[in-house]
mmCIF file of C-alpha atoms and ligand atoms in Angstrom:
data_model
loop_
_atom_site.group_PDB
_atom_site.id
_atom_site.type_symbol
_atom_site.label_atom_id
_atom_site.label_comp_id
_atom_site.label_asym_id
_atom_site.label_seq_id
_atom_site.Cartn_x
_atom_site.Cartn_y
_atom_site.Cartn_z
ATOM 1 C CA MET A 299 113.664 142.659 -7.806
ATOM 2 C CA LEU A 300 110.271 144.184 -8.521
ATOM 3 C CA GLU A 301 107.350 141.786 -8.806
ATOM 4 C CA VAL A 302 104.119 142.985 -10.349
ATOM 5 C CA LYS A 303 101.411 140.454 -9.612
ATOM 6 C CA ASN A 304 98.086 140.187 -11.382
ATOM 7 C CA LEU A 305 97.152 143.879 -11.282
ATOM 8 C CA LYS A 306 93.594 144.773 -12.121
ATOM 9 C CA LYS A 307 92.339 148.329 -12.281
ATOM 10 C CA SER A 308 89.092 149.829 -13.559
ATOM 11 C CA TYR A 309 87.988 153.436 -13.766
ATOM 12 C CA GLY A 310 84.225 153.064 -13.443
ATOM 13 C CA ASP A 311 83.205 150.953 -16.426
ATOM 14 C CA ILE A 312 86.589 151.255 -18.127
ATOM 15 C CA LYS A 313 88.803 148.250 -17.528
ATOM 16 C CA ALA A 314 92.284 149.752 -17.760
ATOM 17 C CA LEU A 315 94.234 146.731 -16.504
ATOM 18 C CA ASN A 316 93.010 143.221 -16.779
ATOM 19 C CA GLY A 317 95.540 141.203 -14.762
ATOM 20 C CA ILE A 318 99.082 142.362 -15.394
ATOM 21 C CA SER A 319 102.120 140.477 -14.114
ATOM 22 C CA PHE A 320 105.835 140.852 -14.701
ATOM 23 C CA LEU A 321 109.234 140.723 -12.996
ATOM 24 C CA VAL A 322 111.921 143.369 -13.266
ATOM 25 C CA GLU A 323 115.505 142.421 -12.474
ATOM 26 C CA GLU A 324 117.915 144.943 -10.982
ATOM 27 C CA GLY A 325 120.122 146.927 -13.351
ATOM 28 C CA GLN A 326 118.038 146.545 -16.475
ATOM 29 C CA VAL A 327 115.866 148.684 -18.699
ATOM 30 C CA PHE A 328 112.433 147.085 -18.617
ATOM 31 C CA GLY A 329 110.029 148.575 -21.113
ATOM 32 C CA LEU A 330 106.314 148.570 -21.694
ATOM 33 C CA LEU A 331 105.534 148.919 -25.388
ATOM 34 C CA GLY A 332 101.938 149.596 -26.362
ATOM 35 C CA PRO A 333 99.523 151.929 -28.153
ATOM 36 C CA ASN A 334 97.475 154.789 -26.673
ATOM 37 C CA GLY A 335 95.174 153.564 -23.942
ATOM 38 C CA ALA A 336 97.006 150.237 -23.482
ATOM 39 C CA GLY A 337 97.412 150.777 -19.733
ATOM 40 C CA LYS A 338 101.054 151.918 -19.479
ATOM 41 C CA THR A 339 100.445 155.039 -17.384
ATOM 42 C CA THR A 340 97.949 153.219 -15.176
ATOM 43 C CA THR A 341 100.583 150.550 -14.473
ATOM 44 C CA PHE A 342 103.147 153.237 -13.595
ATOM 45 C CA ASN A 343 100.697 155.152 -11.393
ATOM 46 C CA LEU A 344 100.171 151.926 -9.455
ATOM 47 C CA ILE A 345 103.918 151.284 -9.132
ATOM 48 C CA ALA A 346 104.365 154.904 -8.008
ATOM 49 C CA THR A 347 101.628 154.243 -5.390
ATOM 50 C CA LEU A 348 99.554 157.145 -6.735
ATOM 51 C CA LEU A 349 96.745 154.651 -7.294
ATOM 52 C CA LYS A 350 95.665 151.457 -5.564
ATOM 53 C CA PRO A 351 94.938 148.324 -7.571
ATOM 54 C CA ASP A 352 91.471 146.721 -7.412
ATOM 55 C CA THR A 353 93.256 143.403 -6.981
ATOM 56 C CA GLY A 354 96.859 142.256 -7.203
ATOM 57 C CA ASN A 355 100.029 143.443 -5.532
ATOM 58 C CA ILE A 356 103.473 144.860 -6.210
ATOM 59 C CA LEU A 357 106.478 143.581 -4.289
ATOM 60 C CA TRP A 358 109.904 145.191 -3.982
ATOM 61 C CA GLU A 359 112.562 142.915 -2.517
ATOM 62 C CA GLY A 360 109.717 140.655 -1.410
ATOM 63 C CA LYS A 361 107.662 143.312 0.429
ATOM 64 C CA SER A 362 104.423 144.954 -0.668
ATOM 65 C CA ILE A 363 105.095 148.542 -1.751
ATOM 66 C CA PHE A 364 101.595 149.524 -0.580
ATOM 67 C CA GLU A 365 102.437 148.460 2.971
ATOM 68 C CA ASN A 366 105.847 150.165 2.912
ATOM 69 C CA LYS A 367 104.953 153.347 1.056
ATOM 70 C CA THR A 368 107.361 155.738 2.757
ATOM 71 C CA ALA A 369 110.450 153.599 2.235
ATOM 72 C CA TRP A 370 109.357 152.709 -1.301
ATOM 73 C CA ARG A 371 108.848 156.329 -2.302
ATOM 74 C CA LYS A 372 112.402 157.100 -1.205
ATOM 75 C CA SER A 373 113.880 154.337 -3.361
ATOM 76 C CA MET A 374 111.718 155.129 -6.378
ATOM 77 C CA GLY A 375 111.757 158.088 -8.769
ATOM 78 C CA PHE A 376 108.752 158.767 -10.991
ATOM 79 C CA VAL A 377 108.893 160.865 -14.151
ATOM 80 C CA PRO A 378 105.303 161.395 -15.279
ATOM 81 C CA GLN A 379 104.098 161.547 -18.881
ATOM 82 C CA HIS A 380 102.392 164.861 -18.193
ATOM 83 C CA LEU A 381 104.918 167.613 -17.536
ATOM 84 C CA ALA A 382 105.251 168.528 -13.879
ATOM 85 C CA VAL A 383 107.300 171.732 -13.890
ATOM 86 C CA TYR A 384 106.564 175.315 -12.949
ATOM 87 C CA LYS A 385 106.847 177.559 -16.011
ATOM 88 C CA GLU A 386 107.314 180.735 -13.981
ATOM 89 C CA LEU A 387 110.373 179.352 -12.197
ATOM 90 C CA THR A 388 113.839 178.796 -13.645
ATOM 91 C CA ALA A 389 115.105 175.276 -14.361
ATOM 92 C CA PHE A 390 117.366 175.490 -11.313
ATOM 93 C CA GLU A 391 114.543 176.698 -9.044
ATOM 94 C CA ASN A 392 112.315 173.877 -10.247
ATOM 95 C CA ILE A 393 114.803 171.153 -9.506
ATOM 96 C CA MET A 394 115.913 172.727 -6.208
ATOM 97 C CA LEU A 395 112.263 172.750 -5.152
ATOM 98 C CA MET A 396 112.118 169.022 -5.858
ATOM 99 C CA ALA A 397 115.353 168.508 -3.898
ATOM 100 C CA SER A 398 113.889 170.291 -0.871
ATOM 101 C CA LEU A 399 110.780 168.072 -1.037
ATOM 102 C CA TYR A 400 113.112 165.106 -0.663
ATOM 103 C CA GLY A 401 114.917 166.736 2.263
ATOM 104 C CA LEU A 402 118.133 167.614 0.440
ATOM 105 C CA LYS A 403 119.749 170.824 1.651
ATOM 106 C CA GLY A 404 122.578 173.291 1.089
ATOM 107 C CA LYS A 405 125.652 172.386 -0.917
ATOM 108 C CA GLU A 406 124.621 168.757 -1.394
ATOM 109 C CA ALA A 407 121.282 169.755 -2.985
ATOM 110 C CA LYS A 408 122.898 172.394 -5.175
ATOM 111 C CA GLU A 409 125.612 170.057 -6.462
ATOM 112 C CA ARG A 410 123.172 167.257 -7.191
ATOM 113 C CA CYS A 411 120.846 169.601 -9.116
ATOM 114 C CA ILE A 412 123.644 171.125 -11.177
ATOM 115 C CA TYR A 413 125.031 167.655 -11.919
ATOM 116 C CA LEU A 414 121.640 166.537 -13.280
ATOM 117 C CA LEU A 415 121.094 169.725 -15.291
ATOM 118 C CA GLU A 416 124.506 169.255 -16.853
ATOM 119 C CA LYS A 417 123.733 165.603 -17.658
ATOM 120 C CA ILE A 418 120.638 166.648 -19.566
ATOM 121 C CA GLY A 419 122.352 169.545 -21.372
ATOM 122 C CA LEU A 420 120.545 172.354 -19.548
ATOM 123 C CA LYS A 421 123.320 173.765 -17.354
ATOM 124 C CA GLU A 422 123.845 176.821 -19.566
ATOM 125 C CA ARG A 423 120.137 177.632 -19.400
ATOM 126 C CA MET A 424 119.541 176.746 -15.756
ATOM 127 C CA ASN A 425 118.862 180.324 -14.669
ATOM 128 C CA ASP A 426 116.294 180.935 -17.402
ATOM 129 C CA LYS A 427 112.585 180.652 -16.741
ATOM 130 C CA VAL A 428 111.018 177.462 -18.056
ATOM 131 C CA ASN A 429 108.496 179.466 -20.095
ATOM 132 C CA SER A 430 111.412 180.485 -22.339
ATOM 133 C CA PHE A 431 112.296 176.823 -23.048
ATOM 134 C CA SER A 432 111.474 174.774 -26.136
ATOM 135 C CA GLY A 433 109.174 171.763 -25.738
ATOM 136 C CA GLY A 434 112.107 169.354 -25.832
ATOM 137 C CA MET A 435 113.974 171.318 -23.159
ATOM 138 C CA VAL A 436 110.985 171.226 -20.797
ATOM 139 C CA ARG A 437 110.733 167.475 -21.394
ATOM 140 C CA ARG A 438 114.427 167.073 -20.500
ATOM 141 C CA LEU A 439 113.990 169.081 -17.318
ATOM 142 C CA ASN A 440 110.930 166.979 -16.443
ATOM 143 C CA LEU A 441 113.095 163.857 -16.783
ATOM 144 C CA VAL A 442 115.689 164.867 -14.174
ATOM 145 C CA MET A 443 113.132 166.269 -11.709
ATOM 146 C CA GLY A 444 112.334 162.679 -10.718
ATOM 147 C CA LEU A 445 115.985 161.792 -10.108
ATOM 148 C CA VAL A 446 117.132 164.353 -7.514
ATOM 149 C CA HIS A 447 117.023 161.897 -4.617
ATOM 150 C CA ASN A 448 119.177 159.380 -6.544
ATOM 151 C CA PRO A 449 116.552 156.605 -6.552
ATOM 152 C CA ASP A 450 117.404 152.943 -7.188
ATOM 153 C CA ILE A 451 114.382 152.314 -9.338
ATOM 154 C CA ILE A 452 113.289 154.849 -11.911
ATOM 155 C CA LEU A 453 109.963 155.045 -13.735
ATOM 156 C CA LEU A 454 110.025 156.997 -16.988
ATOM 157 C CA ASP A 455 106.625 157.381 -18.662
ATOM 158 C CA GLU A 456 107.218 158.303 -22.323
ATOM 159 C CA PRO A 457 110.136 160.578 -21.385
ATOM 160 C CA THR A 458 111.251 161.299 -24.948
ATOM 161 C CA ALA A 459 107.919 162.478 -26.386
ATOM 162 C CA GLY A 460 108.664 165.383 -28.730
ATOM 163 C CA ILE A 461 112.437 165.126 -28.362
ATOM 164 C CA ASP A 462 114.703 165.134 -31.442
ATOM 165 C CA VAL A 463 116.720 162.060 -32.409
ATOM 166 C CA GLN A 464 120.095 163.440 -31.317
ATOM 167 C CA THR A 465 118.874 164.440 -27.858
ATOM 168 C CA LYS A 466 117.084 161.098 -27.560
ATOM 169 C CA HIS A 467 120.406 159.327 -27.974
ATOM 170 C CA LYS A 468 121.928 161.478 -25.226
ATOM 171 C CA ILE A 469 119.059 160.437 -22.975
ATOM 172 C CA TYR A 470 119.624 156.760 -23.864
ATOM 173 C CA GLU A 471 123.311 157.184 -22.935
ATOM 174 C CA PHE A 472 122.302 158.716 -19.632
ATOM 175 C CA ILE A 473 119.924 155.806 -18.967
ATOM 176 C CA ARG A 474 122.700 153.322 -19.785
ATOM 177 C CA GLU A 475 124.941 155.129 -17.328
ATOM 178 C CA LEU A 476 122.242 154.688 -14.673
ATOM 179 C CA THR A 477 121.835 150.951 -15.300
ATOM 180 C CA SER A 478 125.616 150.505 -15.271
ATOM 181 C CA LYS A 479 125.417 151.803 -11.675
ATOM 182 C CA ARG A 480 122.858 149.056 -10.895
ATOM 183 C CA LYS A 481 119.881 151.389 -11.134
ATOM 184 C CA THR A 482 116.726 149.775 -12.492
ATOM 185 C CA VAL A 483 114.764 151.638 -15.145
ATOM 186 C CA LEU A 484 111.137 151.076 -16.106
ATOM 187 C CA TYR A 485 110.205 152.843 -19.299
ATOM 188 C CA THR A 486 107.127 153.182 -21.480
ATOM 189 C CA THR A 487 106.877 153.940 -25.151
ATOM 190 C CA HIS A 488 104.696 153.449 -28.196
ATOM 191 C CA LEU A 489 107.764 153.674 -30.448
ATOM 192 C CA LEU A 490 109.065 150.391 -31.858
ATOM 193 C CA LYS A 491 112.462 151.858 -32.592
ATOM 194 C CA GLU A 492 112.875 153.055 -29.035
ATOM 195 C CA ALA A 493 111.985 149.620 -27.696
ATOM 196 C CA GLU A 494 114.461 147.965 -30.081
ATOM 197 C CA GLU A 495 117.276 150.358 -29.221
ATOM 198 C CA LEU A 496 116.857 150.735 -25.501
ATOM 199 C CA PHE A 497 114.999 147.916 -23.774
ATOM 200 C CA ASP A 498 116.764 144.919 -22.253
ATOM 201 C CA THR A 499 113.373 143.345 -21.709
ATOM 202 C CA VAL A 500 110.220 144.396 -23.495
ATOM 203 C CA ALA A 501 106.659 143.697 -22.403
ATOM 204 C CA ILE A 502 104.090 144.165 -25.129
ATOM 205 C CA ILE A 503 100.931 145.622 -23.613
ATOM 206 C CA ASP A 504 97.577 146.084 -25.279
ATOM 207 C CA GLU A 505 94.061 146.582 -23.918
ATOM 208 C CA GLY A 506 95.191 146.153 -20.327
ATOM 209 C CA GLU A 507 96.983 142.856 -20.919
ATOM 210 C CA ILE A 508 100.583 141.801 -21.373
ATOM 211 C CA LYS A 509 100.766 139.896 -24.644
ATOM 212 C CA ALA A 510 104.406 138.794 -24.413
ATOM 213 C CA ILE A 511 107.573 139.503 -22.437
ATOM 214 C CA GLY A 512 111.186 138.888 -23.360
ATOM 215 C CA LYS A 513 114.304 140.175 -25.049
ATOM 216 C CA VAL A 514 113.520 141.836 -28.368
ATOM 217 C CA GLU A 515 115.480 139.233 -30.363
ATOM 218 C CA ASP A 516 113.795 136.340 -28.545
ATOM 219 C CA LEU A 517 110.320 137.768 -29.189
ATOM 220 C CA VAL A 518 111.199 138.249 -32.840
ATOM 221 C CA SER A 519 112.450 134.690 -33.280
ATOM 222 C CA LYS A 520 109.450 133.290 -31.401
ATOM 223 C CA HIS A 521 106.594 135.389 -32.771
ATOM 224 C CA ALA A 522 107.858 136.667 -36.137
ATOM 225 C CA PRO A 523 110.378 134.197 -37.468
ATOM 226 C CA SER A 524 109.838 134.629 -41.159
ATOM 227 C CA ILE A 525 111.178 137.095 -43.675
ATOM 228 C CA ILE A 526 109.010 138.408 -46.488
ATOM 229 C CA LEU A 527 110.713 138.596 -49.835
ATOM 230 C CA GLU A 528 109.236 140.690 -52.644
ATOM 231 C CA LEU A 529 110.811 140.272 -56.067
ATOM 232 C CA THR A 530 109.868 142.461 -58.988
ATOM 233 C CA LEU A 531 110.311 140.454 -62.174
ATOM 234 C CA SER A 532 111.011 141.937 -65.569
ATOM 235 C CA ASP A 533 109.169 140.898 -68.731
ATOM 236 C CA PHE A 534 107.039 138.380 -66.954
ATOM 237 C CA ASP A 535 103.399 138.186 -67.825
ATOM 238 C CA GLY A 536 102.660 135.343 -65.468
ATOM 239 C CA LYS A 537 100.977 133.193 -68.076
ATOM 240 C CA GLU A 538 103.617 131.267 -69.980
ATOM 241 C CA ILE A 539 105.906 130.183 -67.161
ATOM 242 C CA SER A 540 104.467 128.956 -63.903
ATOM 243 C CA ILE A 541 106.128 130.170 -60.701
ATOM 244 C CA SER A 542 103.124 129.796 -58.430
ATOM 245 C CA ASP A 543 105.027 127.070 -56.554
ATOM 246 C CA LEU A 544 107.480 129.774 -55.403
ATOM 247 C CA GLY A 545 104.932 132.073 -53.802
ATOM 248 C CA GLN A 546 102.145 134.527 -54.568
ATOM 249 C CA VAL A 547 102.365 136.321 -57.896
ATOM 250 C CA LYS A 548 100.645 139.601 -58.643
ATOM 251 C CA ASP A 549 101.482 142.202 -61.312
ATOM 252 C CA ASN A 550 105.061 141.064 -61.964
ATOM 253 C CA VAL A 551 105.758 140.817 -58.223
ATOM 254 C CA LEU A 552 106.504 137.537 -56.543
ATOM 255 C CA LYS A 553 105.881 137.581 -52.796
ATOM 256 C CA THR A 554 107.208 134.743 -50.719
ATOM 257 C CA GLU A 555 107.914 133.918 -47.093
ATOM 258 C CA ILE A 556 111.271 132.446 -46.097
ATOM 259 C CA ASP A 557 112.702 131.527 -42.722
ATOM 260 C CA SER A 558 116.267 132.787 -43.168
ATOM 261 C CA ARG A 559 118.319 135.124 -45.321
ATOM 262 C CA GLU A 560 120.238 132.147 -46.746
ATOM 263 C CA LYS A 561 117.082 131.199 -48.651
ATOM 264 C CA ILE A 562 117.075 134.416 -50.695
ATOM 265 C CA ALA A 563 119.723 133.339 -53.226
ATOM 266 C CA PRO A 564 118.140 129.945 -54.037
ATOM 267 C CA VAL A 565 114.816 131.651 -54.889
ATOM 268 C CA ILE A 566 116.587 134.021 -57.288
ATOM 269 C CA GLU A 567 118.622 131.190 -58.830
ATOM 270 C CA GLU A 568 115.445 129.188 -59.372
ATOM 271 C CA LEU A 569 113.829 132.129 -61.183
ATOM 272 C CA ILE A 570 116.901 132.590 -63.384
ATOM 273 C CA SER A 571 116.913 128.882 -64.237
ATOM 274 C CA ARG A 572 113.316 129.321 -65.435
ATOM 275 C CA GLY A 573 114.416 132.205 -67.634
ATOM 276 C CA ILE A 574 112.990 134.997 -65.474
ATOM 277 C CA GLU A 575 115.004 138.091 -64.650
ATOM 278 C CA VAL A 576 114.734 139.780 -61.244
ATOM 279 C CA LYS A 577 114.563 143.579 -61.451
ATOM 280 C CA SER A 578 114.467 144.498 -57.795
ATOM 281 C CA ILE A 579 114.361 142.880 -54.364
ATOM 282 C CA LYS A 580 112.581 144.037 -51.232
ATOM 283 C CA ILE A 581 113.260 142.254 -47.951
ATOM 284 C CA LYS A 582 110.938 142.805 -45.041
ATOM 285 C CA GLY A 583 112.904 141.500 -42.106
ATOM 286 C CA ALA A 584 111.579 139.918 -38.992
ATOM 287 C CA SER A 585 111.050 142.814 -36.577
ATOM 288 C CA LEU A 586 109.291 143.938 -33.455
ATOM 289 C CA GLU A 587 106.712 145.534 -35.732
ATOM 290 C CA THR A 588 105.762 142.103 -37.074
ATOM 291 C CA VAL A 589 105.749 140.674 -33.532
ATOM 292 C CA PHE A 590 103.355 143.404 -32.452
ATOM 293 C CA LEU A 591 101.098 142.806 -35.438
ATOM 294 C CA ASN A 592 101.075 139.046 -34.904
ATOM 295 C CA LEU A 593 100.270 139.335 -31.194
ATOM 296 C CA THR A 594 97.707 142.136 -31.221
ATOM 297 C CA GLY A 595 96.396 142.175 -34.778
ATOM 298 C CA LYS A 596 97.267 145.890 -34.815
ATOM 299 C CA GLU A 597 99.900 147.994 -36.511
ATOM 300 C CA LEU A 598 102.036 150.165 -34.275
ATOM 301 C CA ARG A 599 103.646 152.820 -36.404
ATOM 302 C CA ASP A 600 106.468 155.122 -35.341
HETATM 303 N N1 ATP B 36 91.667 158.901 -14.575
HETATM 304 C C1 ATP B 36 91.036 158.125 -15.479
HETATM 305 N N2 ATP B 36 89.687 158.080 -15.518
HETATM 306 C C2 ATP B 36 89.048 157.286 -16.409
HETATM 307 N N3 ATP B 36 89.665 156.515 -17.312
HETATM 308 C C3 ATP B 36 91.005 156.523 -17.329
HETATM 309 C C4 ATP B 36 91.765 157.342 -16.423
HETATM 310 N N4 ATP B 36 93.080 157.137 -16.664
HETATM 311 C C5 ATP B 36 93.144 156.250 -17.686
HETATM 312 N N5 ATP B 36 91.901 155.876 -18.084
HETATM 313 C C6 ATP B 36 91.581 154.890 -19.152
HETATM 314 O O1 ATP B 36 92.325 153.714 -18.901
HETATM 315 C C7 ATP B 36 92.829 153.162 -20.094
HETATM 316 C C8 ATP B 36 94.342 153.060 -20.002
HETATM 317 O O2 ATP B 36 94.888 154.381 -19.967
HETATM 318 P P1 ATP B 36 96.428 154.676 -19.728
HETATM 319 O O3 ATP B 36 96.586 156.135 -19.521
HETATM 320 O O4 ATP B 36 96.933 153.777 -18.680
HETATM 321 O O5 ATP B 36 97.051 154.240 -21.145
HETATM 322 P P2 ATP B 36 98.491 154.488 -21.774
HETATM 323 O O6 ATP B 36 98.958 153.160 -22.267
HETATM 324 O O7 ATP B 36 99.356 155.217 -20.841
HETATM 325 O O8 ATP B 36 98.176 155.398 -23.049
HETATM 326 P P3 ATP B 36 99.026 156.610 -23.744
HETATM 327 O O9 ATP B 36 100.004 155.953 -24.667
HETATM 328 O O10 ATP B 36 97.987 157.361 -24.500
HETATM 329 O O11 ATP B 36 99.668 157.404 -22.663
HETATM 330 C C9 ATP B 36 92.317 154.073 -21.219
HETATM 331 O O12 ATP B 36 91.144 153.490 -21.730
HETATM 332 C C10 ATP B 36 92.013 155.367 -20.506
HETATM 333 O O13 ATP B 36 90.988 156.057 -21.153
HETATM 334 MG MG1 MG B 37 100.341 156.976 -20.885
#
């Protein structure tokens, strides 16, 4: 288990982290979801021991990672947000270079590198220079560079930036394969959809603070329980028949908040019984988007 305890970090006058704590269980995808500047990369740089916290600590299996750096760096793989590949080298040369930095040699290194390149769909292009790759291909190579030493805990900082939907799903499958082998994955994103699809546990981070942590569905039921129903009514001028008891009315649209989908039909039946026809229905479901808005007062758009 990884325990992040009350991390604070400032860069001069900029307070990047203002006391961050969370626990990550083995074999799960733990995700930080937050906007630009929230503190995601700073948190990862601390976990990767590239930075030291001003206060706070990080424990792995009960021991401080800062006091056991060498062992920790062997068990941990870090995939940075900013691409760390050499454009003048081929994909294979890049990853073999990484393997040699971790002390892998000969056949073992070669097999491991080819296995990873195949996993990420780059085996056919492995002998091409990276400067001939598309942006998404470089991003995919960047992802496996941090995995050559087969780490138990993997940090992926916005690994799918600029990657198409189909390839993203291949990456999600690959991540699932890793967690099924008891690997632990820490992941950052500012994409709601990614958090909903991939994270076992999501931590919402904003302005250097964790606003909530939990399973997506638990956060939704706790912080955004209601459903917003928008009904467009035909031939309703809002004056003769009163429906203000059913919700807000504006320009032939009735907007109302309900706590479950079962309440949709009774609202429509009530309108019909008052002689009002419903032309169209819009349901805005409870979602992580609403959770984010309720907790931070901000919209986070994909
Ligand atoms: N090296 C640095 N020097 C000064 N300020 C920094 C540095 N790195 C980060 N910051 C500041 O710390 C805050 C958190 O930045 P961080 O990179 O951790 O955010 P992030 O959540 O990763 O954002 P993004 O989604 O844009 O990657 C920001 O205000 C940023 O400007
Ligand atoms: Mg970042």
